[in-house]
PDB file of C-alpha atoms in Angstrom:
ATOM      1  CA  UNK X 236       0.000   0.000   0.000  1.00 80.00           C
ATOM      2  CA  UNK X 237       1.164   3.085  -1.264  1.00 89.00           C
ATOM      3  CA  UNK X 238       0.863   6.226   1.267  1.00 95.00           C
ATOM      4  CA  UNK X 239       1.725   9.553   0.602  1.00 97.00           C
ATOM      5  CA  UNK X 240       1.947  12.175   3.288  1.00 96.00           C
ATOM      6  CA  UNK X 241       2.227  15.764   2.415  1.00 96.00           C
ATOM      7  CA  UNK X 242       3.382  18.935   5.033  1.00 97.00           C
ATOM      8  CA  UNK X 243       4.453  22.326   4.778  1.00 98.00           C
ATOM      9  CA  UNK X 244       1.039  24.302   3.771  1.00 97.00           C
ATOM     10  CA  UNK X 245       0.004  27.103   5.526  1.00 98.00           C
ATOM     11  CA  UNK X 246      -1.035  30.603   5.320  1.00 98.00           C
ATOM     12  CA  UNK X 247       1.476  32.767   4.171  1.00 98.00           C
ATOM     13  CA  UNK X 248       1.538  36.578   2.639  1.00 98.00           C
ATOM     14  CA  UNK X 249       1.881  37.446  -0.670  1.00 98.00           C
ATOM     15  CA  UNK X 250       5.308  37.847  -1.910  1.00 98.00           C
ATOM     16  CA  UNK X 251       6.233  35.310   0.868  1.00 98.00           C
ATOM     17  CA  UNK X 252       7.818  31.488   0.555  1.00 98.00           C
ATOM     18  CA  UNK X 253       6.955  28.150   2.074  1.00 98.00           C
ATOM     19  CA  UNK X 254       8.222  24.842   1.485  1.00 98.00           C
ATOM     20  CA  UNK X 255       6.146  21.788   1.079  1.00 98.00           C
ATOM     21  CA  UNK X 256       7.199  18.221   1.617  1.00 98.00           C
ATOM     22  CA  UNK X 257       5.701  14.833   0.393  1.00 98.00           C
ATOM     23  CA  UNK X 258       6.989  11.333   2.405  1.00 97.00           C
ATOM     24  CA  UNK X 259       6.169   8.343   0.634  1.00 96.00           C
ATOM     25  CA  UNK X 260       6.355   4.789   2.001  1.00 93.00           C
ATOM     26  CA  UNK X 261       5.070   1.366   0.379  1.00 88.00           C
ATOM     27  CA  UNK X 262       7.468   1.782  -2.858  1.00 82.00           C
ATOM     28  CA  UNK X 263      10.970   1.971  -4.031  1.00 88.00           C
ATOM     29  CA  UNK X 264      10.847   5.757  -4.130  1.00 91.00           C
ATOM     30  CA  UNK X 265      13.844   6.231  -6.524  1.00 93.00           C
ATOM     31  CA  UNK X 266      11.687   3.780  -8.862  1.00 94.00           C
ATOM     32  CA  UNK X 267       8.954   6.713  -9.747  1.00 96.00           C
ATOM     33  CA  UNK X 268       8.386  10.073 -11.497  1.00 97.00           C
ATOM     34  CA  UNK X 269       6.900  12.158  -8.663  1.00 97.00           C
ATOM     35  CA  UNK X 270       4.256  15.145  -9.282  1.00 98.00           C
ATOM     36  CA  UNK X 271       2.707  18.003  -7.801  1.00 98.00           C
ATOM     37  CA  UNK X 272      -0.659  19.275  -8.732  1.00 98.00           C
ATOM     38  CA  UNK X 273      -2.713  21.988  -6.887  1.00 98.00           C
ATOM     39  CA  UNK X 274      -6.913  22.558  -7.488  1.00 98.00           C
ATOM     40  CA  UNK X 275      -8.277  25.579  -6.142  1.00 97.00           C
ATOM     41  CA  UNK X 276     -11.978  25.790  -5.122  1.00 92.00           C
ATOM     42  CA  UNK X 277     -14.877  25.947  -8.276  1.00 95.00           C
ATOM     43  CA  UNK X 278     -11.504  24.124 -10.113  1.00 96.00           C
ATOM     44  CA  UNK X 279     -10.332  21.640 -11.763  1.00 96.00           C
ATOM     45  CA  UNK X 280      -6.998  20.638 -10.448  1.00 97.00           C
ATOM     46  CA  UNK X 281      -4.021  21.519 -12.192  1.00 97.00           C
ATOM     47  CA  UNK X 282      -0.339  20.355 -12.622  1.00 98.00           C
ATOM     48  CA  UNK X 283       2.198  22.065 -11.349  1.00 98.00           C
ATOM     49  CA  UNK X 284       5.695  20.848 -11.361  1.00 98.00           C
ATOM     50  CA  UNK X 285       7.091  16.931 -11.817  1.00 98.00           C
ATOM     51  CA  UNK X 286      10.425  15.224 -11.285  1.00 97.00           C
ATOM     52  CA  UNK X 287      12.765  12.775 -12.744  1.00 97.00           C
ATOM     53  CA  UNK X 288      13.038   9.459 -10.103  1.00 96.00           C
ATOM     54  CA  UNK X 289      16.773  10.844  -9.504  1.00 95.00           C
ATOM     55  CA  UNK X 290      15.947  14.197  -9.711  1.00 96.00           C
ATOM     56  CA  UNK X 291      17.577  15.472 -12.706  1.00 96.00           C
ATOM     57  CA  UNK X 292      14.851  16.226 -14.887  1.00 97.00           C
ATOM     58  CA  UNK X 293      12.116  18.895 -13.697  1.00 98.00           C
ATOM     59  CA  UNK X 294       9.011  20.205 -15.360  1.00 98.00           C
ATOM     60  CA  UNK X 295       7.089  23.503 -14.841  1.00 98.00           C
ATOM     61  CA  UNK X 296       3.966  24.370 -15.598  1.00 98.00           C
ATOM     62  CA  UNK X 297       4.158  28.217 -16.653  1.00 97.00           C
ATOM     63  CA  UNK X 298       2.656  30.031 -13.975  1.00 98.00           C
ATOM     64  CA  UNK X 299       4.963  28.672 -11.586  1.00 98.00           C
ATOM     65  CA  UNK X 300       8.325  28.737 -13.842  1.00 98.00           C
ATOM     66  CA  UNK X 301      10.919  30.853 -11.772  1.00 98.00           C
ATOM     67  CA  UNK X 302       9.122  30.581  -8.509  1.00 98.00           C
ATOM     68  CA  UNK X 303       8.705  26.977  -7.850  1.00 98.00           C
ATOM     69  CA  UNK X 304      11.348  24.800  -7.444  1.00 98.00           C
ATOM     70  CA  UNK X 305      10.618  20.620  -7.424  1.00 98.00           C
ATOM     71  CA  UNK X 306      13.626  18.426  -5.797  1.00 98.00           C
ATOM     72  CA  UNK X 307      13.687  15.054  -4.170  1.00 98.00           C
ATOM     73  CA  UNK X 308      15.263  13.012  -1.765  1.00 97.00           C
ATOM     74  CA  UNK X 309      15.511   9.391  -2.439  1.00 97.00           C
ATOM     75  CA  UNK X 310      17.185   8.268   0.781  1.00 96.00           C
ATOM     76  CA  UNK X 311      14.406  10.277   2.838  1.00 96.00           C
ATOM     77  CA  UNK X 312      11.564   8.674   0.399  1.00 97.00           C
ATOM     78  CA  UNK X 313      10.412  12.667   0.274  1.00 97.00           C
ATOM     79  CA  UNK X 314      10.240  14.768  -1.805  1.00 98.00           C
ATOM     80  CA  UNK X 315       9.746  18.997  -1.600  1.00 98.00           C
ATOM     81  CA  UNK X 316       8.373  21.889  -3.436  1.00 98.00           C
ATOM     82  CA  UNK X 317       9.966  25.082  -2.473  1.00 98.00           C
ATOM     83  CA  UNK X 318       7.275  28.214  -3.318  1.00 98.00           C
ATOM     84  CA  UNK X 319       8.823  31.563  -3.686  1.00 98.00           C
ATOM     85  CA  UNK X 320       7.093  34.852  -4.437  1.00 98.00           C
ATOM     86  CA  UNK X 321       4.027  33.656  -3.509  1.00 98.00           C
ATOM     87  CA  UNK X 322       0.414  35.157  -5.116  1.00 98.00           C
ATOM     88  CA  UNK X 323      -2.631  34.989  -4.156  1.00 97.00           C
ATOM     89  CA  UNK X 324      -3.691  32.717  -7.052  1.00 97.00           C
ATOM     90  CA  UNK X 325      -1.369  30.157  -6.048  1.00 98.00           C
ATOM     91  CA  UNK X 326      -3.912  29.691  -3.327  1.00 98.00           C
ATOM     92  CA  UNK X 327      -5.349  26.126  -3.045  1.00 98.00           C
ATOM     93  CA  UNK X 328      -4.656  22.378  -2.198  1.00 98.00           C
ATOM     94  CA  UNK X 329      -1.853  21.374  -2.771  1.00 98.00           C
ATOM     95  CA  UNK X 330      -1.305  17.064  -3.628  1.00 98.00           C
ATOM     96  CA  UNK X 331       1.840  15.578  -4.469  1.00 98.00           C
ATOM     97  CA  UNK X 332       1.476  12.121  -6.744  1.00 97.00           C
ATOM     98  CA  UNK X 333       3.525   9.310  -7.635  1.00 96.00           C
ATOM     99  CA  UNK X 334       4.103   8.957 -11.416  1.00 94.00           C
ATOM    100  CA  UNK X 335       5.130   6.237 -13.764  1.00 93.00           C
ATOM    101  CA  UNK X 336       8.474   4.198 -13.300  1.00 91.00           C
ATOM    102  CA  UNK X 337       9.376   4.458 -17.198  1.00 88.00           C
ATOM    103  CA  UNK X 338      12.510   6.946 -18.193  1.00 83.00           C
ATOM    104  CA  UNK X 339      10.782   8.771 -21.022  1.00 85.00           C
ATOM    105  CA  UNK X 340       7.964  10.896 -19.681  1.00 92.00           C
ATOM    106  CA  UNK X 341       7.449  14.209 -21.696  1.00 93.00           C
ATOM    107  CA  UNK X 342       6.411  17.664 -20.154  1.00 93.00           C
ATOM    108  CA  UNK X 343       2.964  16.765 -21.782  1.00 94.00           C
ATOM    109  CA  UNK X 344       2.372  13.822 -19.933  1.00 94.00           C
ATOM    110  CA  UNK X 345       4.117  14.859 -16.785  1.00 95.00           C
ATOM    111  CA  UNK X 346       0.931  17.047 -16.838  1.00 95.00           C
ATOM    112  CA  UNK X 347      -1.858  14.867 -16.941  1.00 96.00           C
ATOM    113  CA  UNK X 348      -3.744  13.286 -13.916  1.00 96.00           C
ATOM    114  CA  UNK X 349      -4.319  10.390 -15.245  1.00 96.00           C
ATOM    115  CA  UNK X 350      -0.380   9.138 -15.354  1.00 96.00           C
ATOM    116  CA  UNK X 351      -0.277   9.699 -11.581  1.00 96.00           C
ATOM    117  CA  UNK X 352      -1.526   6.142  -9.460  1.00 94.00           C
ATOM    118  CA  UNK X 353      -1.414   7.689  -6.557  1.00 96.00           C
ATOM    119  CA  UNK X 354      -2.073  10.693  -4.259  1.00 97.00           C
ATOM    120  CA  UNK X 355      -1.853  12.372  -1.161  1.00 97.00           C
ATOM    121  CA  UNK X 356      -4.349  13.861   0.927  1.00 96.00           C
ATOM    122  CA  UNK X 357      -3.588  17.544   0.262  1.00 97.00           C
ATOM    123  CA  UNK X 358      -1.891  20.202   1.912  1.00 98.00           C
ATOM    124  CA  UNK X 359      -3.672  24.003   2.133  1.00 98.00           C
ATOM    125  CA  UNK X 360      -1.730  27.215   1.040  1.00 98.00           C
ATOM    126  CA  UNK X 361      -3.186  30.210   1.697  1.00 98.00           C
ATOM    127  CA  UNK X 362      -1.966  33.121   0.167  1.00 98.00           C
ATOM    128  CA  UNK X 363      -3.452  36.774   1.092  1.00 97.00           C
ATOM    129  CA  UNK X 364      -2.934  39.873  -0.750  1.00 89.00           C
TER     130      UNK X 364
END
C-alpha cells in the first residue's frame, strides 16, 4: 500500500515562501516520477511541477516557472516543493502524486492526472494579498 503524506502548507503573505514536503512509504521511491498538482476551489486541479526518479529532470507548468522549485530526496523517500514569491492565485490544495516508473515521460504527460496512481491527501496554502 502506497501512502503519501504531504506537510508544509500554511497561510502565508503574498510575496512570501513556504516549502512543502511529500513522504512516501510502500514503494521503491527512486523507482517513480513524482508530481505536484494543486486545485483551487470551483476548479479543476491543475499540474504544477514533476520530477525525474533521480531528480535530474524537472518540469514547470508556466505560472509557476521561476518561482517553484521541485527536488527530491531518495534516501528520505520525500520529496519537496519550495514556493517563492508567492500570489494569491497560487492559493489552493496542494497534492503531491507518484508517477510512472518508465525513463521517457514528456512535459505533456508529466501534466496529466491520469499518469499519476497515486495521491496524497492535500496540503492548504493560503496566500493573502
Amino acid at each position: 500500500q502506497v501512502q503519501l503524506v504531504e506537510s508544509g502548507g500554511g497561510l502565508v503573505q503574498a510575496g512570501g515562501s513556504l516549502r512543502l514536503s511529500c513522504a512516501a512509504s510502500g514503494r521503491t521511491f527512486s523507482n517513480y516520477w513524482m508530481g505536484w498538482f494543486r486545485q483551487a476551489p470551483g476548479k479543476e486541479r491543475e499540474f504544477v511541477a514533476a520530477i525525474s526518479r533521480s531528480g535530474g529532470v524537472t518540469f514547470y507548468a508556466d505560472s509557476v516557472k521561476g518561482r517553484f522549485t521541485i527536488s527530491r530526496d531518495n534516501a528520505k523517500n520525500t520529496v519537496y516543493l519550495q514556493m517563492n514569491s508567492l500570489k494569491a492565485e497560487d492559493t489552493a490544495v496542494y497534492y503531491c502524486a507518484v508517477g510512472p516508473s518508465r525513463v521517457l515521460f514528456d512535459r505533456v504527460a508529466a501534466g496529466r492526472p491520469g499518469e499519476y496512481d497515486y495521491w496524497g491527501q492535500g496540503t492548504q496554502v493560503t496566500v493573502s494579498s
